[in-house]
Coordinates of C-alpha atoms and ligand atoms in Angstrom, one line a residue:
M1 CA 90.6 72.9 12.0
T2 CA 92.3 74.4 8.9
I3 CA 94.8 77.2 9.3
K4 CA 92.3 79.5 7.7
K5 CA 89.6 78.6 10.3
I6 CA 92.1 78.9 13.1
A7 CA 93.1 82.4 12.0
A8 CA 89.4 83.4 11.6
A9 CA 88.7 82.1 15.1
A10 CA 91.7 83.8 16.5
S11 CA 90.7 87.1 14.9
A12 CA 87.1 86.7 16.2
L13 CA 88.5 86.2 19.7
A14 CA 90.8 89.1 19.4
M15 CA 87.9 91.2 18.4
L16 CA 85.8 90.0 21.3
V17 CA 88.6 90.7 23.7
G18 CA 89.1 94.1 22.1
A19 CA 85.4 94.8 22.3
T20 CA 85.3 93.7 26.0
S21 CA 88.3 95.8 27.0
A22 CA 87.0 98.8 25.0
S23 CA 83.8 98.6 26.9
A24 CA 85.6 98.4 30.3
D25 CA 86.9 101.9 30.6
N26 CA 88.7 103.7 33.3
W27 CA 87.0 107.1 34.0
R28 CA 89.0 109.9 35.5
Y29 CA 87.2 112.0 38.1
A30 CA 88.8 115.1 39.6
M31 CA 87.6 117.2 42.6
E32 CA 88.5 120.0 44.9
E33 CA 88.5 118.2 48.1
A34 CA 89.8 115.0 49.9
L35 CA 88.0 111.7 50.0
T36 CA 86.8 112.4 53.5
D37 CA 85.2 115.8 52.6
P38 CA 81.8 116.2 51.1
Q39 CA 83.0 116.1 47.5
G40 CA 84.9 113.0 48.3
M41 CA 81.8 111.3 49.8
Y42 CA 79.9 112.1 46.7
A43 CA 82.7 110.8 44.5
L44 CA 83.2 107.6 46.4
K45 CA 79.3 106.8 46.2
F46 CA 79.4 107.6 42.4
K47 CA 82.4 105.3 41.9
E48 CA 80.7 102.6 44.0
V49 CA 77.5 102.6 41.8
I50 CA 79.4 102.8 38.5
E51 CA 81.7 99.9 39.4
A52 CA 78.9 97.8 41.0
N53 CA 76.8 98.0 37.8
S54 CA 79.5 97.8 35.0
D55 CA 83.0 96.9 34.1
H56 CA 84.2 100.5 34.2
T57 CA 86.4 101.8 36.9
V58 CA 86.4 105.3 38.3
Q59 CA 89.7 106.8 39.3
I60 CA 89.4 109.7 41.7
F61 CA 91.9 112.5 41.8
P62 CA 91.5 114.4 45.0
I63 CA 92.5 118.0 45.9
G64 CA 96.1 118.9 44.9
S65 CA 96.7 116.0 42.7
L66 CA 96.0 117.8 39.5
G67 CA 96.7 121.4 40.5
E68 CA 94.2 124.0 41.5
S69 CA 90.5 124.1 40.5
A70 CA 91.2 126.1 37.4
D71 CA 93.8 123.5 36.2
A72 CA 91.5 120.6 36.6
M73 CA 88.8 122.3 34.7
E74 CA 91.1 122.9 31.8
Q75 CA 91.9 119.1 31.7
A76 CA 88.2 118.3 32.0
Q77 CA 87.3 120.6 29.1
A78 CA 90.1 119.1 27.1
G79 CA 88.7 115.6 27.7
L80 CA 91.7 114.4 29.7
L81 CA 89.3 113.9 32.6
Q82 CA 85.8 112.5 32.1
F83 CA 84.3 114.0 35.4
I84 CA 85.0 117.0 37.5
D85 CA 83.5 118.4 40.7
Q86 CA 84.0 122.2 40.6
S87 CA 82.2 124.7 42.8
P88 CA 80.6 127.9 41.4
G89 CA 83.0 129.8 43.6
F90 CA 85.5 129.0 40.9
T91 CA 83.3 128.1 37.9
G92 CA 81.6 131.5 38.0
A93 CA 84.6 133.1 36.2
M94 CA 83.6 131.1 33.2
I95 CA 79.8 130.5 33.6
P96 CA 78.4 133.8 35.1
E97 CA 75.0 132.1 35.7
A98 CA 76.7 129.7 38.2
E99 CA 77.3 132.7 40.4
A100 CA 73.7 132.7 41.3
F101 CA 74.9 130.4 44.1
L102 CA 77.1 133.2 45.4
V103 CA 74.4 135.9 45.5
P104 CA 73.9 136.5 49.3
Y105 CA 70.6 135.7 50.9
V106 CA 68.8 133.8 48.2
Q107 CA 69.5 130.3 49.7
P108 CA 68.3 128.7 52.9
T109 CA 70.4 127.9 55.9
D110 CA 68.1 125.7 57.9
P111 CA 69.3 122.1 57.0
Q112 CA 65.9 120.8 56.2
E113 CA 65.0 123.8 54.0
V114 CA 68.4 123.4 52.4
R115 CA 67.6 119.7 51.6
K116 CA 64.3 120.7 50.0
F117 CA 65.8 123.7 48.1
F118 CA 68.3 121.3 46.5
K119 CA 66.1 118.3 46.1
E120 CA 63.0 120.0 44.7
G121 CA 64.1 123.5 43.6
V122 CA 63.3 124.3 40.0
A123 CA 66.4 126.6 39.6
V124 CA 68.9 124.0 40.9
N125 CA 67.4 121.1 39.0
E126 CA 66.3 122.6 35.7
M127 CA 68.0 125.9 34.9
F128 CA 71.8 125.4 34.7
H129 CA 72.1 122.8 32.1
D130 CA 72.5 124.9 29.0
S131 CA 74.9 127.3 30.6
Y132 CA 77.3 124.4 31.5
R133 CA 76.7 122.8 28.1
E134 CA 77.9 126.0 26.4
Q135 CA 81.3 125.4 28.1
G136 CA 81.5 121.7 27.0
L137 CA 80.2 120.3 30.2
E138 CA 77.2 118.1 31.0
L139 CA 75.9 119.0 34.4
L140 CA 75.1 116.0 36.6
A141 CA 74.5 117.3 40.1
M142 CA 74.6 120.3 42.4
F143 CA 74.7 119.9 46.1
P144 CA 75.4 121.9 49.3
E145 CA 78.3 121.5 51.7
G146 CA 77.0 123.7 54.5
E147 CA 76.3 127.3 55.5
M148 CA 79.0 129.9 54.6
V149 CA 80.5 131.3 57.7
V150 CA 83.1 134.0 57.9
T151 CA 86.2 133.7 59.9
T152 CA 88.2 136.8 60.8
M153 CA 90.8 138.2 63.2
E154 CA 88.3 140.6 64.8
E155 CA 84.6 140.5 65.6
F156 CA 82.2 142.4 63.3
R157 CA 78.5 143.1 63.5
T158 CA 78.0 145.7 60.8
P159 CA 79.3 146.4 57.3
E160 CA 81.1 149.3 58.8
D161 CA 83.0 147.0 61.1
M162 CA 84.3 145.0 58.1
E163 CA 86.0 148.2 56.8
G164 CA 89.6 147.4 56.1
M165 CA 89.4 143.6 56.6
K166 CA 91.2 141.8 53.9
I167 CA 88.8 138.8 53.1
R168 CA 90.0 135.9 50.8
T169 CA 87.4 134.8 48.3
M170 CA 87.4 132.0 45.8
T171 CA 88.1 133.3 42.3
S172 CA 84.6 133.9 40.9
P173 CA 84.4 137.6 40.3
L174 CA 81.0 138.0 42.0
L175 CA 82.5 137.2 45.4
L176 CA 84.6 140.3 45.2
E177 CA 81.4 142.3 44.6
T178 CA 79.8 140.6 47.7
Y179 CA 82.7 141.4 50.2
K180 CA 83.0 144.9 48.7
A181 CA 79.3 145.4 49.2
F182 CA 79.7 144.0 52.8
G183 CA 82.3 146.8 53.5
A184 CA 85.4 144.7 53.3
S185 CA 88.5 144.6 51.1
P186 CA 88.3 141.2 49.3
I187 CA 91.2 139.4 47.6
A188 CA 90.4 136.5 45.3
M189 CA 92.8 133.5 45.4
P190 CA 92.8 129.8 44.7
W191 CA 92.6 127.3 47.7
G192 CA 96.3 126.5 47.6
E193 CA 97.2 130.0 48.6
L194 CA 94.8 130.6 51.5
I195 CA 96.6 129.0 54.4
G196 CA 99.8 130.8 53.6
A197 CA 98.0 134.1 53.0
L198 CA 96.4 133.8 56.6
K199 CA 99.7 132.8 58.2
T200 CA 101.5 135.8 56.7
N201 CA 98.6 138.2 57.3
M202 CA 98.2 138.8 53.6
V203 CA 94.5 138.3 54.4
D204 CA 92.6 138.6 57.7
G205 CA 89.8 136.3 57.0
Q206 CA 87.8 134.1 54.6
E207 CA 84.5 132.3 54.2
N208 CA 83.7 128.6 54.1
P209 CA 81.4 126.0 55.7
T210 CA 82.2 124.7 59.2
V211 CA 83.2 121.2 58.0
W212 CA 85.9 122.7 55.8
I213 CA 87.0 125.3 58.5
E214 CA 87.5 122.4 61.0
A215 CA 89.1 120.0 58.6
Y216 CA 91.7 122.5 57.4
D217 CA 92.3 124.2 60.7
L218 CA 91.1 127.7 59.5
D219 CA 89.7 128.3 63.0
N220 CA 93.1 128.1 64.4
L221 CA 94.3 130.7 62.0
T222 CA 91.7 133.2 62.9
K223 CA 89.9 134.5 66.1
V224 CA 86.2 134.7 65.3
M225 CA 83.7 132.8 63.3
T226 CA 80.5 134.6 62.3
Y227 CA 77.2 133.3 61.0
T228 CA 76.0 135.9 58.6
G229 CA 73.3 133.6 57.2
H230 CA 74.1 134.7 53.6
G231 CA 74.3 131.4 51.9
Q232 CA 75.4 127.8 51.3
Y233 CA 78.7 126.5 49.9
T234 CA 77.4 124.8 46.7
T235 CA 79.3 122.5 44.4
A236 CA 78.6 120.9 41.1
V237 CA 79.6 117.7 39.3
M238 CA 79.9 117.5 35.6
A239 CA 81.1 115.3 32.8
N240 CA 83.0 116.3 29.6
A241 CA 80.1 116.8 27.2
E242 CA 81.8 115.2 24.3
F243 CA 82.7 112.1 26.3
Y244 CA 79.1 112.0 27.7
D245 CA 77.6 112.3 24.2
G246 CA 79.7 109.5 23.0
L247 CA 78.6 107.0 25.6
S248 CA 76.1 104.3 24.8
D249 CA 72.6 104.8 26.0
E250 CA 73.3 102.1 28.6
D251 CA 76.3 104.0 30.0
K252 CA 74.5 107.3 29.9
A253 CA 71.8 105.7 32.0
L254 CA 74.5 104.3 34.4
V255 CA 76.1 107.7 34.7
Q256 CA 72.7 109.3 35.5
K257 CA 71.9 106.5 38.0
A258 CA 75.2 107.0 39.8
S259 CA 74.9 110.8 39.9
Q260 CA 71.3 110.5 41.2
E261 CA 72.2 107.9 43.9
A262 CA 75.3 109.9 45.0
L263 CA 73.1 113.0 45.1
D264 CA 70.5 111.4 47.3
Y265 CA 73.3 110.1 49.5
I266 CA 75.0 113.4 50.0
L267 CA 71.8 115.4 50.5
D268 CA 71.1 113.0 53.4
V269 CA 74.6 113.6 54.8
A270 CA 74.5 117.4 54.1
V271 CA 71.8 118.0 56.8
E272 CA 74.4 116.9 59.4
L273 CA 77.4 118.8 58.1
D274 CA 76.9 122.2 59.7
A275 CA 76.3 120.7 63.2
T276 CA 79.1 118.3 62.8
G277 CA 81.6 120.9 61.7
L278 CA 80.5 123.3 64.6
K279 CA 80.6 120.5 67.2
K280 CA 84.2 119.6 66.3
I281 CA 85.3 123.2 66.3
Q282 CA 83.8 123.8 69.7
E283 CA 85.5 120.6 71.0
S284 CA 88.9 121.2 69.6
N285 CA 89.0 124.9 70.0
P286 CA 86.8 125.9 73.0
D287 CA 88.1 129.5 73.2
Y288 CA 87.2 130.3 69.5
K289 CA 84.7 133.1 69.4
I290 CA 81.4 132.2 67.6
V291 CA 79.1 135.0 66.7
R292 CA 75.6 134.6 65.2
L293 CA 74.4 137.9 63.8
T294 CA 70.9 138.7 64.9
D295 CA 68.1 139.2 62.3
E296 CA 68.3 142.9 62.9
E297 CA 72.1 142.9 62.3
R298 CA 71.6 140.8 59.1
E299 CA 69.3 143.4 57.7
A300 CA 72.2 145.8 57.0
F301 CA 74.1 143.0 55.1
K302 CA 70.8 142.1 53.2
E303 CA 70.5 145.7 52.1
R304 CA 74.0 145.7 50.8
A305 CA 73.3 142.4 48.9
K306 CA 71.1 144.3 46.6
L307 CA 74.3 145.7 45.0
V308 CA 75.5 142.1 44.5
E309 CA 72.2 141.1 42.8
A310 CA 72.6 144.0 40.4
A311 CA 76.2 143.0 39.6
F312 CA 75.1 139.4 39.1
I313 CA 72.3 140.4 36.7
E314 CA 74.8 142.6 34.8
R315 CA 77.2 139.7 34.4
A316 CA 74.7 136.9 33.8
G317 CA 72.1 138.7 31.8
P318 CA 68.4 137.8 31.3
R319 CA 69.1 134.0 31.8
G320 CA 70.8 134.8 35.1
E321 CA 68.0 137.1 36.1
A322 CA 65.4 134.4 35.6
I323 CA 67.6 131.9 37.6
L324 CA 67.7 134.4 40.4
E325 CA 64.0 135.0 40.5
Q326 CA 63.3 131.3 40.4
M327 CA 65.8 130.7 43.3
K328 CA 63.8 133.3 45.4
K329 CA 60.7 131.3 44.6
D330 CA 62.4 128.1 45.6
L331 CA 63.6 129.6 48.8
E332 CA 60.0 130.5 49.7
A333 CA 58.8 127.1 48.8
A334 CA 61.6 125.4 50.8
R335 CA 60.5 127.5 53.8
Q336 CA 56.9 126.2 53.7
Ligands
6CS1 O1 87.7 127.7 49.9 C1 88.0 126.9 49.0 O2 88.7 127.2 48.1 C2 87.5 125.5 49.1 N1 86.3 125.4 49.9 C3 85.7 124.2 49.9 C4 84.5 124.0 50.9 N2 85.9 123.3 49.0 C5 87.0 123.3 48.1 C6 87.4 124.7 47.8 O3 88.6 124.8 47.1

């Protein structure tokens, strides 16, 4: 082989190696929870499918590793992260339509109805894509983590009972409207501040699904847990849109496959989450008071929720209004 031919072969090899390593990328994925929490279960399944079907790797950054939810979102929008799981409870400040998931009493709480609502609902599956795109995000999946329950220091049965209660909410503005409408004094703060705020009595309560309450000991920091039936904790997984658009057709199909398989998996798991969380709380904290508002008691909160619907429509405009109407139809369909 002449020197020229060796050089040409070496350069071809270098190109091949380059091409191979360029196609085996490490994708960074941030979320708001730990690997053992619902977002972590979804992320691990997503990673498993990607890595089993390609040379790519998925590097997961759990809660706390990249700052608060808002910090991780900035990094995702800047393209430093390829994937992010962020819940409407935080995204709503940026995408008002996402706050549809925060409007009280438009989502089911029965686990089988929840599964149907998320699996087949037109609103969830078809109506949010454009709103996320406008913020540079390709929406991949939305899934529930369990019914929202309220933990407080004192029992409440009516909006009047909530008067003066300082309730922590996530940072989406509509949550402040909800708890104001429910009679309380809401305070928005990121997750990282909540435990300290409960310990120092800066807040008297908060809302979250039972799996989360149990995992982060929120029951031990409050005295009562109340089922108001007002909604699900919903979360969303998305990709940086520029990154997604730049993928080959094959990789786009892979990302969609992984998103769908992880979604199917988590929707199966989700039906168990409420019961699992509640059981663990009852076992580890038998004296904790658990209240389930009656249908009659819920009526007063539903009446107040009309104010929240109006605030949502004002913030999210006609597109938000259409989403809300569709959600109500999906709720009816899920109940049948
Ligand atoms: O309350 C919160 O801020 C947190 N709740 C859940 C269920 N997941 C992450 C989020 O930061």
